CSV table of C-alpha atoms in Angstrom, one decimal:
chain,number,residue,atom,x,y,z
A,1,MET,CA,-3.6,-8.7,-15.4
A,2,ASP,CA,-1.0,-6.1,-14.8
A,3,LYS,CA,2.4,-7.7,-15.5
A,4,ASN,CA,4.1,-5.6,-12.7
A,5,ILE,CA,1.8,-6.9,-10.0
A,6,TYR,CA,2.5,-10.0,-8.0
A,7,TRP,CA,0.3,-11.6,-5.4
A,8,TYR,CA,1.6,-13.7,-2.5
A,9,GLU,CA,-0.4,-15.8,-0.1
A,10,LEU,CA,1.0,-16.1,3.5
A,11,CYS,CA,-0.1,-19.2,5.3
A,12,PHE,CA,-0.1,-19.6,9.1
A,13,PHE,CA,-0.4,-22.6,11.3
A,14,GLY,CA,-0.2,-25.0,8.4
A,15,ASP,CA,-3.0,-23.6,6.3
A,16,GLU,CA,-2.8,-25.1,2.8
A,17,ASP,CA,-1.1,-28.2,4.3
A,18,THR,CA,-3.3,-30.1,6.6
A,19,GLU,CA,-0.8,-32.9,6.7
A,20,SER,CA,1.9,-30.7,8.2
A,21,GLU,CA,2.8,-31.3,11.9
A,22,LYS,CA,2.4,-27.5,12.3
A,23,TYR,CA,-1.3,-27.6,11.1
A,24,ASP,CA,-3.7,-26.3,13.7
A,25,SER,CA,-7.3,-26.4,12.5
A,26,ASN,CA,-8.3,-23.8,15.1
A,27,LYS,CA,-5.7,-21.2,14.1
A,28,ALA,CA,-4.9,-22.0,10.4
A,29,CYS,CA,-5.4,-19.0,8.2
A,30,SER,CA,-4.1,-17.2,5.1
A,31,TYR,CA,-3.6,-13.6,4.0
A,32,VAL,CA,-2.7,-12.1,0.7
A,33,ILE,CA,-0.4,-9.2,-0.2
A,34,LYS,CA,-0.2,-7.3,-3.5
A,35,THR,CA,3.3,-6.1,-4.5
A,36,GLU,CA,5.5,-5.2,-7.4
A,37,ILE,CA,8.2,-7.5,-6.0
A,38,PRO,CA,8.9,-10.3,-8.5
A,39,PRO,CA,9.2,-13.9,-7.3
A,40,VAL,CA,10.7,-15.0,-5.1
A,41,ILE,CA,9.9,-12.7,-2.2
A,42,ASP,CA,11.7,-13.2,1.0
A,43,ASP,CA,9.4,-14.5,3.8
A,44,MET,CA,10.5,-11.9,6.2
A,45,ILE,CA,9.8,-9.1,3.7
A,46,ALA,CA,6.3,-10.5,3.0
A,47,LEU,CA,5.6,-10.6,6.8
A,48,LYS,CA,6.9,-7.0,7.2
A,49,ILE,CA,4.6,-5.9,4.3
A,50,LEU,CA,1.6,-7.7,5.9
A,51,PHE,CA,2.1,-6.6,9.5
A,52,GLY,CA,4.7,-3.8,9.6
A,53,GLU,CA,5.9,-3.7,13.2
A,54,PRO,CA,3.7,-6.2,15.1
A,55,ARG,CA,1.9,-4.5,17.9
A,56,GLU,CA,-0.5,-7.1,19.1
A,57,GLN,CA,0.2,-10.6,20.6
A,58,TRP,CA,-1.9,-12.3,17.9
A,59,GLU,CA,0.3,-10.7,15.2
A,60,ARG,CA,3.5,-11.9,16.8
A,61,GLU,CA,2.0,-15.4,17.2
A,62,LEU,CA,1.1,-15.5,13.5
A,63,ILE,CA,4.6,-14.3,12.5
A,64,GLU,CA,6.1,-17.0,14.6
A,65,ASN,CA,3.9,-19.6,12.9
A,66,CYS,CA,4.2,-18.6,9.2
A,67,THR,CA,4.3,-21.9,7.4
A,68,CYS,CA,4.6,-20.7,3.8
A,69,VAL,CA,4.7,-17.7,1.5
A,70,MET,CA,3.8,-18.5,-2.1
A,71,GLU,CA,3.1,-16.6,-5.3
A,72,ILE,CA,-0.5,-17.0,-6.4
A,73,SER,CA,-2.4,-15.8,-9.5
A,74,GLU,CA,-4.6,-12.7,-9.5
A,75,ASP,CA,-7.6,-14.9,-10.0
A,76,ASP,CA,-6.7,-16.9,-6.8
A,77,ALA,CA,-6.1,-13.6,-4.9
A,78,GLN,CA,-9.8,-12.7,-5.5
A,79,PHE,CA,-10.8,-15.3,-3.0
A,80,PHE,CA,-9.4,-12.9,-0.4
A,81,ASP,CA,-10.5,-9.3,0.6
A,82,VAL,CA,-8.2,-7.5,-1.9
A,83,GLU,CA,-10.6,-5.0,-3.4
A,84,GLY,CA,-9.3,-2.0,-1.4
A,85,LEU,CA,-5.6,-2.6,-2.0
A,86,THR,CA,-5.1,0.5,-4.1
A,87,LYS,CA,-2.6,2.8,-2.2
A,88,ARG,CA,0.8,2.3,-3.7
A,89,VAL,CA,3.6,2.4,-1.1
A,90,GLU,CA,7.3,2.6,-1.9
A,91,SER,CA,9.5,1.3,0.9
A,92,GLU,CA,12.9,-0.2,1.6
A,93,TYR,CA,11.3,-3.6,1.0
A,94,GLY,CA,10.0,-2.7,-2.4
A,95,VAL,CA,6.6,-1.5,-3.8
A,96,TYR,CA,3.4,-2.9,-2.3
A,97,TYR,CA,-0.2,-1.9,-2.0
A,98,THR,CA,-2.4,-1.1,1.1
A,99,ARG,CA,-5.8,0.2,1.7
A,100,GLN,CA,-6.4,4.0,1.6
């Protein structure tokens, strides 16, 4: 594992917490981001990395219903589609990775 890489899971509509009052089984989902930003990442920065400027209604709805951002291990990140996250981007938020 690269010690400069951090993985964060962003949960929406109560995913990862089925007991939450915000849990919606029809909409609950999670995404992962790959960064060089050490814990703890600000939720709004994580959302900006994932979505950039939201263009679609579904993106805005997810942003409004983000229920947690948590650091996860590289092994746990492999349950998500992370294979193509190889393009290194330096931004005002910090360094993160996107697809080519």
